[in-house]
Amino acid sequence: MTAEYQVRGAVAVITLNNPPVNGMGLVTRTAAVKGIQQALADDAVKAIVITGAGKAFSGGADIKEFNTPKALQEPSLHTLIATAENSSKPVVAAIHTVCMGGGLELSLGCHYRVALPGAQIALPEVKLGLLPGAGGTQRLPRVLGLEPALNMIVSGNPVSSEKLPALFDELFAADADIVQSAVAFAEKIADVRPLPKVRDRKVDYPNHEAFLQFSRNTVKAMAGPFPAPLECVETVAASVTMKFEDGMKFERERFMHLIQTTESKALRHAFFAERVASKVPDVPADTPVRSIKSAAVIGAGMMGGGIAMNFLNAGIPVKLLETRQEALDKGIATIRKNYESSLKKGKLTQEKLDQRMSLLSSTLSYDDIGQADIVVEAVFEELGVKEAVFRKLDEVMKPGAIVATNTSTLDVDKIAAFTRRPQDVIGTHFFSPANVMKLLEIVRGKETAKDVLATALALSKKLKKTGVVSGVCDGFIGNRMIEQYSRQAGFLLEEGALPEQVDKAAEKFGFAMGPFRMGDLAGNDIGWAIRKRRYVEKPEISYSKTADLLCEMGRYGQKTGGGWYDYKAGDRKAYPNEAVNAMIVKHSADLGITRRKISDEEIVERLVYSLVNEGALILEEGIALRASDIDMVYLTGYGFPLYRGGPMFYADTVGLPNVLAAINKYAKGHQGQAWQPAPLLLKLADEGKLFNS
């Protein structure tokens, strides 16, 4: 049973028991309703307590039932709440640890609420593009008041129980036994009549029209393309302007509207994609993991320093290795500066700063890092350089140490072959800046041991990263796809666009940054180095020469004060450069191309569909385990708009036949050979299927 029933004296105790957070699944709802009915039928029972087993009262809806018929099957959450609210005997919600979403809505339907301090209280539905759909928008304002309830519902952020005294009839001591205390409370109020119902309260807020209008304006400005925050304001407004029953109907209507929006579907897709990314079919959840109590990082540059910070933030001691003392000093100074910047912004205490820096040590000798549980190499992206490092690591690292490479494009199997322990080698591709970006591409070599992969996935969680597994290929998932995107960006310049138009179209679509601003930030010389390698290894692949010509002008991006754009000291704004634009126009003329006006729609389609088509090849080859993993890479590592759900999800929403039709159209244009439709895309479009089915 997922809800246990027992009687303590004259009080029935119903304990929700559906691990890990007592989600309100169909079986749990059914058992809870039966429990209330059983208590009502027992003359010896005078009151009812509802609580949660383990580490939660209830986290709300059971995510395993999202998007399934069970979510709406009777008894629904509305029915369970009505059963508690209409009970002829008092129902007490005994809250501890976590009380969120439907769990909080259930407690608001009870006659009384008691709690332990430190319980996390929230209605987080807005984070999935929804609003509380079981009375939360109508009952919470009646208990907390209009303003605090609106803030909680629009933000979705948790608040500690002790900060919400109006929500509870009693807050117990931190060390109290929640059930024992709740039973004592229930005995005390067992005979009090009439039974208090939240629905009978009024929301009293002087001049509520002005406050609600102010809230609409503020939320509209902050919500951007997401409709849910503003819908939350409107449904909370109904708690003031409508009768309770009408407000409930309005809430349901707006909930059903939101659940159909692309934005909510995209957010829910991302929510599940993040959870499923750590599941690898042939690596069971109970695979033993190796202990990671210490780490070493090779290279104290921007990437190495950022990687070291991830370990320090997780409380794991790090030894930083460099070949020269001045490089080490510079790297450590940068780490300290980053932490001091967080201190100034109030994101870090001096105590935390000192504690993290105390975990950092440095060395110029490989002999000093041999006992680390994991070593991450973050040296220059060149196979010969990596080879020298890995041969040295093979000599000094203790048996069982994980040897990781932070390569962004190189062959992890080749790197592993430089050692006598390929089973211990794995790719950990951090994204820059490594101490900020959420994505960690975990590259599984053909020899990588299962426990090494399981350890890397567990470590990604400890480092607060989203770990996504990739197979070995040039560029893995993210960079292999972005190469096609960058090629299209270059071809657009040859045909008639300028960097500013391409970037503006991409940013209007929702990208955090267009391709040319992104190039300037990352360093155009990095792409140049990769293209030089491609010209030798894959001469059949064509690129626009505009990016090479830019690099020949010495314009590598922000680090040199100018790339596709000019930059001013202390100003990140990109200013178009006349000489660069003239170079682009001249290059078109040299190629014999008559420049044309290109629409923003064409720009976006070519950029995004080039990602989709390459993503389809990656899926087909088994480099990515699932389409949602590709979406996760792009949402967390490449600034793809969250409300569009990632490139593969976006293609699903556009319709794969429409994507294919556009690709076939562009295949007839300039550099059309870059548009060879992926067999998987052809197959799914023909069968009327989706990437994310």
XYZ file of C-alpha atoms in Angstrom:
693
model
C 0.000 0.000 0.000
C 1.225 3.519 -0.736
C -0.772 4.987 2.159
C -0.708 3.217 5.519
C -3.586 3.364 8.007
C -3.318 2.999 11.756
C -5.283 4.200 14.777
C -3.614 5.840 17.757
C -6.169 6.227 20.533
C -9.021 8.235 19.034
C -6.954 9.476 16.078
C -6.554 7.749 12.702
C -3.134 8.316 11.104
C -2.853 8.048 7.302
C 0.783 7.947 6.156
C 1.490 8.575 2.476
C 4.219 6.129 1.476
C 5.235 6.427 -2.167
C 9.045 6.956 -2.259
C 11.034 9.030 -2.876
C 8.758 12.043 -2.157
C 5.305 10.479 -1.669
C 4.076 11.601 -5.083
C 0.305 11.790 -5.420
C -0.020 8.902 -7.884
C -3.315 7.115 -8.528
C -2.588 4.264 -6.080
C -1.579 6.756 -3.354
C -4.657 8.925 -3.932
C -6.926 5.866 -3.846
C -5.383 4.582 -0.600
C -5.613 8.034 1.050
C -9.317 8.420 0.132
C -10.000 4.891 1.471
C -8.156 5.794 4.673
C -10.330 8.885 5.255
C -13.487 6.853 4.519
C -12.367 4.118 6.931
C -11.789 6.698 9.672
C -15.198 8.267 9.070
C -16.858 4.838 9.373
C -15.162 4.109 12.718
C -17.103 5.615 15.659
C -14.035 5.295 17.906
C -12.066 7.707 15.662
C -12.569 11.386 16.512
C -9.943 12.993 14.248
C -7.642 12.192 11.302
C -3.963 13.006 10.755
C -2.400 12.850 7.257
C 1.389 12.743 7.063
C 4.171 11.414 4.831
C 6.679 8.612 5.356
C 10.429 9.095 4.967
C 11.808 12.433 3.878
C 8.668 14.237 2.686
C 5.071 15.041 3.499
C 4.508 15.036 -0.279
C 6.369 16.487 -3.239
C 3.134 16.751 -5.222
C 2.096 14.993 -8.432
C 3.772 11.669 -9.184
C 6.079 12.550 -12.084
C 5.964 8.934 -13.306
C 2.289 9.526 -14.169
C 2.762 12.845 -15.991
C 1.208 12.774 -19.461
C -0.562 9.453 -18.734
C -4.311 8.747 -18.206
C -3.570 7.830 -14.556
C -2.858 11.505 -13.746
C -6.551 12.382 -14.222
C -8.141 9.057 -13.209
C -10.501 9.010 -10.217
C -9.981 9.549 -7.417
C -8.255 12.656 -8.801
C -6.282 15.006 -6.555
C -9.379 17.265 -6.532
C -11.455 14.340 -5.226
C -8.911 13.522 -2.500
C -8.819 17.174 -1.377
C -12.641 17.384 -1.398
C -12.805 14.153 0.663
C -10.535 15.707 3.316
C -12.269 19.101 3.234
C -15.785 17.629 3.486
C -14.882 15.151 6.223
C -17.228 15.381 9.221
C -14.228 14.736 11.482
C -11.272 17.166 11.655
C -8.384 16.390 9.299
C -4.895 17.580 10.303
C -1.995 17.753 7.834
C 1.253 16.921 9.674
C 3.951 18.507 7.514
C 7.689 17.881 7.564
C 10.740 18.139 5.268
C 9.038 18.704 1.879
C 5.509 19.887 1.124
C 5.150 21.003 -2.471
C 2.690 21.210 -5.344
C -0.247 18.848 -4.879
C 1.079 18.016 -1.397
C 0.642 21.627 -0.309
C -2.743 21.795 -2.053
C -3.879 18.713 -0.109
C -2.761 20.303 3.168
C -4.743 23.464 2.290
C -7.845 21.283 1.897
C -7.356 19.902 5.423
C -8.959 21.672 8.384
C -5.654 22.185 10.210
C -1.955 22.258 9.343
C 0.877 21.595 11.785
C 4.561 21.424 10.883
C 8.180 21.035 11.866
C 10.535 23.954 11.204
C 12.747 23.721 8.115
C 10.091 22.068 5.951
C 10.351 23.329 2.356
C 6.980 24.713 1.241
C 6.323 25.494 -2.441
C 3.943 25.533 -5.380
C 6.576 25.014 -8.117
C 4.224 24.322 -11.052
C 5.246 27.537 -12.852
C 8.670 25.964 -13.436
C 6.948 23.402 -15.661
C 5.016 26.095 -17.491
C 1.858 25.389 -15.470
C -0.039 26.819 -12.507
C -1.228 25.000 -9.376
C -4.232 23.062 -10.641
C -5.851 21.671 -7.481
C -6.949 24.833 -5.698
C -3.524 26.266 -4.828
C -4.196 29.617 -6.492
C -7.511 29.956 -4.623
C -6.658 28.588 -1.179
C -3.095 29.862 -0.573
C -4.069 33.577 -0.823
C -6.913 32.887 1.648
C -4.363 31.619 4.182
C -1.213 33.673 3.559
C -2.725 36.825 2.103
C -2.625 38.033 -1.491
C 0.945 39.341 -1.786
C 2.968 36.504 -0.176
C 0.820 33.868 -1.928
C 1.276 35.548 -5.312
C 5.059 35.751 -4.796
C 5.240 32.042 -3.956
C 3.080 30.965 -6.897
C 4.749 33.186 -9.527
C 8.304 32.310 -8.442
C 7.679 28.631 -7.627
C 10.532 28.889 -5.100
C 10.424 27.036 -1.759
C 10.021 28.892 1.539
C 10.924 27.456 4.951
C 7.915 26.576 7.135
C 9.057 28.817 10.005
C 8.819 31.827 7.663
C 5.121 31.109 6.992
C 3.485 31.267 10.442
C 0.068 32.141 8.926
C 0.006 28.797 7.122
C 0.167 26.677 10.276
C -2.011 26.213 13.325
C 1.041 25.056 15.230
C 4.782 24.889 14.538
C 6.463 22.245 16.696
C 10.013 22.183 18.049
C 12.682 21.038 15.588
C 13.319 17.793 17.478
C 9.632 16.901 17.938
C 8.165 13.629 16.644
C 5.823 14.943 13.953
C 3.220 12.145 14.210
C 3.132 12.067 18.014
C 2.817 15.878 18.164
C 0.148 15.952 15.434
C -1.885 13.234 17.211
C -1.749 15.264 20.458
C -2.881 18.356 18.519
C -5.711 16.370 16.851
C -6.957 15.116 20.242
C -7.038 18.713 21.479
C -9.221 20.016 18.601
C -11.242 16.817 17.997
C -14.511 18.284 19.299
C -14.172 21.838 17.954
C -17.023 22.734 15.597
C -17.655 24.127 13.060
C -14.691 22.645 11.224
C -12.580 25.472 9.725
C -12.315 25.441 5.935
C -9.825 27.566 4.029
C -12.374 28.039 1.239
C -14.659 29.974 3.640
C -12.014 32.666 4.279
C -11.912 35.969 2.398
C -8.845 37.493 0.756
C -8.679 40.963 2.196
C -6.256 43.321 0.460
C -6.861 47.081 0.368
C -6.751 48.507 -3.175
C -6.136 45.067 -4.673
C -6.764 46.374 -8.236
C -3.647 48.578 -8.124
C -1.518 45.800 -6.615
C -2.668 43.257 -9.217
C -2.038 45.673 -12.092
C 1.457 46.393 -10.749
C 2.026 42.620 -10.504
C 0.858 42.077 -14.095
C 3.255 44.722 -15.398
C 6.197 43.390 -13.382
C 5.593 39.731 -14.223
C 5.012 40.455 -17.914
C 8.393 42.185 -18.114
C 10.167 39.292 -16.371
C 8.343 36.307 -17.902
C 9.521 36.908 -21.467
C 8.098 34.252 -23.782
C 6.664 32.075 -20.977
C 2.871 32.431 -20.533
C 2.549 30.657 -17.156
C 3.740 33.441 -14.768
C 1.122 35.892 -16.071
C -1.577 33.193 -15.947
C -0.585 32.641 -12.302
C -1.278 36.336 -11.596
C -4.702 36.105 -13.268
C -5.765 32.976 -11.374
C -4.561 34.373 -8.021
C -6.511 37.568 -8.866
C -9.625 35.363 -9.138
C -9.248 34.494 -5.421
C -10.054 38.156 -4.680
C -12.547 38.942 -7.434
C -14.579 35.712 -7.688
C -16.509 33.371 -5.416
C -14.470 30.296 -4.419
C -16.274 27.874 -6.779
C -15.934 30.256 -9.739
C -12.265 30.807 -8.931
C -11.722 27.026 -8.895
C -13.385 26.683 -12.316
C -11.240 29.517 -13.680
C -8.075 27.911 -12.258
C -8.956 24.589 -13.941
C -9.668 26.275 -17.265
C -6.328 28.172 -17.235
C -4.464 25.009 -16.129
C -5.923 23.009 -19.037
C -5.000 25.841 -21.420
C -1.379 25.961 -20.182
C -0.875 22.201 -20.317
C -1.435 22.404 -24.095
C 1.052 25.235 -24.728
C 4.325 24.486 -26.503
C 6.204 26.363 -23.759
C 4.849 24.092 -21.009
C 5.459 20.994 -23.112
C 9.053 22.188 -23.678
C 9.644 22.779 -19.952
C 8.184 19.392 -19.041
C 10.288 17.772 -21.767
C 13.422 19.404 -20.309
C 12.420 18.325 -16.772
C 12.181 14.660 -17.786
C 15.131 14.842 -20.183
C 17.395 15.931 -17.333
C 16.282 12.988 -15.188
C 16.597 10.367 -17.903
C 20.021 11.597 -19.133
C 21.785 9.789 -16.273
C 20.233 6.431 -17.226
C 22.383 4.228 -19.464
C 20.659 0.977 -20.573
C 23.649 -1.338 -20.031
C 24.844 0.361 -16.811
C 22.337 -0.629 -14.079
C 21.441 1.909 -11.370
C 23.114 -0.320 -8.752
C 26.494 -0.374 -10.570
C 29.143 0.213 -7.869
C 30.931 3.551 -8.150
C 34.526 4.410 -7.320
C 35.205 6.689 -4.381
C 36.166 10.253 -5.370
C 37.694 11.921 -2.306
C 40.486 13.837 -4.078
C 41.137 15.229 -7.546
C 43.967 16.553 -9.686
C 43.678 18.909 -12.655
C 46.374 19.219 -15.327
C 46.537 22.793 -16.642
C 45.777 25.970 -14.702
C 44.406 28.009 -17.615
C 40.833 29.295 -17.805
C 39.399 25.801 -18.394
C 41.598 23.982 -15.840
C 40.908 26.630 -13.197
C 37.162 26.441 -13.821
C 37.220 22.628 -13.564
C 39.182 22.850 -10.299
C 36.533 25.236 -8.899
C 33.813 22.629 -9.512
C 35.634 20.147 -7.287
C 36.401 22.797 -4.641
C 32.712 23.864 -4.589
C 31.766 20.230 -3.921
C 34.257 20.013 -1.018
C 36.726 17.780 -2.917
C 40.432 18.689 -2.468
C 42.199 19.535 -5.740
C 45.843 19.545 -6.749
C 46.517 21.812 -9.740
C 49.499 20.892 -11.932
C 51.329 23.167 -14.378
C 54.691 23.149 -16.128
C 55.668 26.674 -15.004
C 55.320 28.400 -11.624
C 54.035 31.669 -13.160
C 51.210 29.777 -14.918
C 50.280 28.147 -11.602
C 50.339 31.478 -9.745
C 48.180 33.080 -12.417
C 45.686 30.185 -12.345
C 45.349 30.263 -8.549
C 44.997 34.064 -8.574
C 42.147 33.754 -11.119
C 40.343 31.172 -8.957
C 40.663 33.457 -5.925
C 39.461 36.446 -7.971
C 36.387 34.496 -9.136
C 35.531 33.604 -5.536
C 36.111 37.192 -4.381
C 33.734 38.387 -7.094
C 31.072 35.987 -5.707
C 31.831 37.308 -2.208
C 31.223 40.911 -3.340
C 27.913 39.886 -4.916
C 26.849 38.233 -1.650
C 26.771 34.754 -3.241
C 29.560 33.452 -1.005
C 30.659 34.011 2.594
C 34.267 34.732 3.590
C 34.203 31.475 5.550
C 33.175 29.497 2.420
C 35.812 31.294 0.346
C 38.563 30.433 2.843
C 37.328 26.845 3.115
C 37.372 26.335 -0.668
C 40.789 27.917 -1.142
C 42.156 25.722 1.665
C 41.220 22.640 -0.420
C 43.390 23.871 -3.310
C 47.062 22.994 -3.613
C 49.475 23.172 -6.538
C 52.518 21.426 -7.922
C 54.947 21.371 -10.832
C 55.606 17.634 -10.450
C 53.496 14.718 -11.706
C 54.807 12.650 -8.769
C 52.655 14.761 -6.391
C 49.313 13.847 -7.977
C 49.629 10.046 -8.156
C 47.293 9.358 -5.219
C 44.331 11.398 -6.570
C 41.119 9.412 -7.158
C 40.480 11.268 -10.430
C 42.695 13.380 -12.661
C 41.243 15.676 -15.326
C 43.517 16.790 -18.144
C 42.777 20.293 -19.459
C 45.751 21.072 -21.702
C 45.950 22.419 -25.261
C 43.573 20.742 -27.764
C 46.238 18.933 -29.782
C 46.676 15.165 -29.870
C 50.472 15.263 -29.474
C 50.197 17.404 -26.340
C 47.542 15.086 -24.896
C 49.691 12.040 -25.693
C 52.635 13.343 -23.638
C 50.327 14.066 -20.668
C 48.558 10.679 -20.768
C 51.770 8.671 -21.038
C 53.003 10.508 -17.937
C 49.695 9.987 -16.086
C 49.828 6.275 -16.890
C 53.178 6.109 -15.093
C 52.231 8.020 -11.927
C 48.520 7.470 -11.209
C 47.602 4.821 -8.630
C 45.708 1.725 -9.817
C 41.949 2.397 -10.046
C 42.312 6.174 -10.482
C 39.982 7.623 -13.127
C 41.944 9.349 -15.885
C 39.747 11.909 -17.666
C 40.328 14.142 -20.675
C 38.580 17.456 -21.172
C 38.909 17.273 -24.947
C 36.141 18.963 -26.936
C 36.685 17.185 -30.276
C 39.570 14.694 -30.134
C 39.272 10.885 -30.251
C 38.978 9.590 -26.670
C 39.842 6.046 -27.819
C 43.142 7.261 -29.274
C 43.880 9.125 -26.037
C 43.011 6.023 -23.969
C 45.404 3.966 -26.142
C 48.310 6.110 -24.879
C 47.864 4.292 -21.530
C 47.949 0.686 -20.330
C 44.625 1.293 -18.535
C 42.098 2.277 -21.234
C 39.297 0.971 -18.987
C 40.005 3.869 -16.574
C 39.950 6.571 -19.271
C 36.844 8.693 -19.947
C 36.054 12.008 -21.586
C 34.728 14.756 -19.306
C 34.009 17.672 -21.622
C 33.316 20.696 -19.427
C 31.879 23.810 -21.057
C 33.406 27.243 -20.691
C 33.299 28.908 -18.207
C 33.495 25.521 -16.483
C 32.573 26.896 -13.048
C 29.324 28.343 -14.469
C 28.024 26.161 -17.331
C 25.737 23.298 -16.315
C 26.608 20.838 -19.064
C 29.132 18.024 -18.713
C 29.458 15.817 -21.802
C 30.643 12.420 -20.550
C 32.382 10.613 -23.401
C 32.349 6.840 -23.173
C 35.290 5.207 -24.935
C 35.068 1.688 -26.345
C 37.161 0.406 -23.388
C 35.681 2.640 -20.633
C 34.638 0.433 -17.697
C 30.991 0.539 -16.624
C 31.893 1.538 -13.061
C 33.974 4.441 -14.448
C 30.953 5.666 -16.448
C 28.659 5.230 -13.410
C 31.182 7.175 -11.273
C 31.390 10.016 -13.815
C 27.566 10.288 -13.877
C 27.399 10.314 -10.062
C 30.210 12.879 -9.957
C 28.368 15.153 -12.413
C 25.479 15.323 -9.912
C 27.858 16.056 -7.035
C 29.390 18.877 -9.094
C 25.824 20.153 -9.807
C 26.214 19.467 -13.521
C 23.859 17.891 -16.036
C 25.829 14.878 -17.241
C 24.992 13.635 -20.742
C 26.667 10.522 -22.162
C 28.132 10.633 -25.671
C 29.881 8.045 -27.777
C 33.220 8.752 -29.461
C 33.163 10.787 -32.679
C 34.700 14.036 -33.843
C 33.110 16.753 -31.698
C 30.860 14.347 -29.726
C 27.245 15.573 -29.584
C 27.463 19.337 -29.068
C 30.465 20.408 -31.124
C 29.738 17.987 -33.956
C 26.317 19.643 -34.372
C 27.523 23.211 -33.840
C 29.978 22.728 -36.699
C 27.046 22.366 -39.136
C 25.378 25.425 -37.579
C 28.604 27.428 -37.978
C 28.982 26.270 -41.598
C 25.488 27.560 -42.396
C 26.248 30.849 -40.620
C 29.305 31.236 -42.869
C 27.385 30.394 -46.058
C 24.731 32.974 -45.117
C 27.481 35.623 -45.091
C 28.607 34.589 -48.575
C 25.038 34.808 -49.919
C 24.069 38.231 -48.607
C 23.732 38.443 -44.804
C 26.054 40.299 -42.414
C 27.023 39.067 -38.902
C 24.687 41.474 -37.136
C 21.596 40.308 -39.060
C 22.381 36.616 -38.484
C 23.001 37.144 -34.760
C 19.863 39.265 -34.309
C 17.690 36.641 -36.041
C 19.165 33.848 -33.861
C 18.738 35.903 -30.684
C 15.167 36.848 -31.613
C 14.468 33.110 -31.987
C 15.705 32.801 -28.402
C 19.387 31.800 -28.539
C 21.395 33.396 -25.739
C 23.902 34.505 -28.374
C 24.088 34.417 -32.171
C 26.840 32.415 -33.938
C 29.185 35.343 -34.573
C 28.984 36.827 -31.070
C 29.523 33.284 -29.787
C 32.624 32.931 -31.994
C 34.029 36.209 -30.671
C 33.462 35.066 -27.092
C 34.985 31.582 -27.536
C 37.855 32.814 -29.728
C 37.734 32.592 -33.527
C 41.229 31.088 -33.537
C 39.832 27.875 -31.960
C 37.495 27.316 -34.926
C 40.339 28.218 -37.283
C 42.558 25.525 -35.755
C 39.774 22.936 -36.149
C 39.146 23.948 -39.790
C 42.866 23.664 -40.614
C 42.726 20.114 -39.259
C 39.556 19.451 -41.295
C 41.124 20.707 -44.554
C 43.692 17.903 -44.206
C 41.529 15.136 -42.696
C 38.218 15.794 -44.485
C 38.917 17.820 -47.651
C 35.441 16.952 -48.983
C 33.749 19.215 -46.380
C 33.321 22.820 -47.534
C 33.467 25.907 -45.304
C 33.040 29.593 -45.932
C 36.484 31.200 -46.053
C 35.181 34.384 -44.374
C 36.126 33.102 -40.887
C 39.683 32.269 -42.065
C 40.030 35.729 -43.633
C 38.854 37.258 -40.341
C 41.546 35.351 -38.421
C 44.160 36.408 -40.983
C 43.218 39.995 -40.026
C 44.258 39.051 -36.451
C 40.663 39.422 -35.236
C 40.265 36.476 -32.854
C 37.392 37.947 -30.841
C 36.933 39.633 -27.489
C 40.388 38.580 -26.276
C 42.031 40.658 -29.059
C 39.535 43.545 -28.771
C 37.850 42.622 -32.033
C 36.529 39.734 -34.087
C 33.394 39.841 -36.204
C 32.648 42.923 -34.108
C 34.592 45.581 -32.214
C 34.588 45.661 -28.405
C 35.392 48.459 -25.977
C 37.172 48.039 -22.641
C 34.686 47.133 -19.895
C 31.866 46.878 -22.444
C 30.661 43.488 -23.733
C 28.463 45.104 -26.412
C 29.283 44.082 -29.988
C 29.817 46.977 -32.420
C 29.739 46.150 -36.172
C 33.062 46.745 -37.950
C 33.055 48.322 -41.417
C 36.295 46.646 -42.526
C 34.930 43.193 -41.576
C 31.653 43.813 -43.418
C 33.606 45.068 -46.462
C 35.748 41.884 -46.372
C 32.544 39.769 -46.382
C 31.045 41.663 -49.352
C 34.351 41.462 -51.300
C 34.568 37.712 -50.598
C 31.111 37.209 -52.160
C 32.289 39.130 -55.237
C 35.488 37.049 -55.436
C 33.331 33.909 -55.440
C 31.146 35.374 -58.195
C 28.067 35.378 -55.931
C 25.441 38.101 -56.390
C 24.417 39.008 -52.833
C 20.681 38.823 -52.064
C 18.334 39.858 -49.274
C 17.938 36.972 -46.828
C 14.920 36.775 -44.507
C 15.257 36.189 -40.767
C 13.055 33.120 -41.219
C 15.560 31.576 -43.628
C 18.438 32.379 -41.273
C 16.727 30.654 -38.339
C 15.645 27.619 -40.378
C 19.111 27.057 -41.780
C 20.837 27.429 -38.430
C 18.386 25.277 -36.455
C 17.650 22.605 -39.061
C 21.390 22.066 -39.617
C 21.517 21.142 -35.902
C 18.476 18.880 -36.259
C 19.793 17.035 -39.318
C 23.175 16.351 -37.704
C 21.378 15.377 -34.474
C 19.430 12.762 -36.451
C 22.720 11.271 -37.740
C 24.144 11.246 -34.202
C 21.055 9.364 -32.969
C 21.210 6.880 -35.809
C 24.895 6.168 -35.146
C 24.208 5.627 -31.428
C 26.520 8.506 -30.411
C 23.599 9.863 -28.369
C 21.353 7.421 -26.509
C 18.164 9.398 -27.074
C 16.874 12.573 -28.735
C 16.219 14.170 -25.348
C 19.946 13.834 -24.520
C 20.748 15.981 -27.564
C 18.158 18.516 -26.389
C 19.752 18.543 -22.931
C 23.191 19.246 -24.428
C 21.802 22.227 -26.308
C 19.667 23.611 -23.476
C 22.461 23.454 -20.887
C 25.581 24.027 -22.996
C 24.724 26.075 -26.072
C 22.085 28.621 -25.038
C 19.234 27.024 -27.019
C 15.966 28.641 -25.836
C 14.444 26.639 -22.987
C 10.895 27.471 -24.062
C 11.565 25.703 -27.376
C 12.736 22.515 -25.630
C 15.966 21.848 -27.581
C 16.574 21.330 -31.330
C 15.066 17.829 -31.592
C 11.971 18.749 -29.557
C 11.604 21.939 -31.612
C 11.713 19.875 -34.830
C 8.955 17.659 -33.393
C 6.777 20.730 -32.715
C 7.358 22.146 -36.219
C 6.586 18.729 -37.730
C 9.319 16.542 -39.236
C 7.784 16.609 -42.770
C 8.033 20.446 -42.627
C 11.667 20.268 -41.491
C 12.441 17.836 -44.298
C 10.717 20.040 -46.900
C 12.856 23.027 -45.809
C 16.061 20.954 -45.944
C 15.210 19.758 -49.471
C 14.603 23.384 -50.521
C 17.972 24.568 -49.129
C 19.726 21.604 -50.773
C 18.975 23.280 -54.132
C 20.744 26.518 -53.103
C 24.326 27.723 -52.511
C 26.519 24.980 -50.976
C 23.505 22.654 -51.243
C 25.723 19.587 -50.702
C 25.753 20.518 -46.986
C 22.082 19.468 -46.880
C 21.974 15.688 -47.179
C 18.817 14.662 -45.227
C 19.633 12.154 -42.475
C 18.079 8.698 -43.144
C 16.436 8.741 -39.691
C 14.765 12.078 -40.444
C 13.469 10.696 -43.765
C 12.158 7.560 -42.047
C 10.425 9.348 -39.133
C 8.905 12.002 -41.402
C 7.578 9.275 -43.711
C 6.081 7.303 -40.798
C 4.566 10.384 -39.114
C 6.701 9.810 -36.003
C 8.744 12.105 -33.747
C 12.332 12.171 -32.451
C 11.010 12.362 -28.868
C 8.206 9.819 -28.888
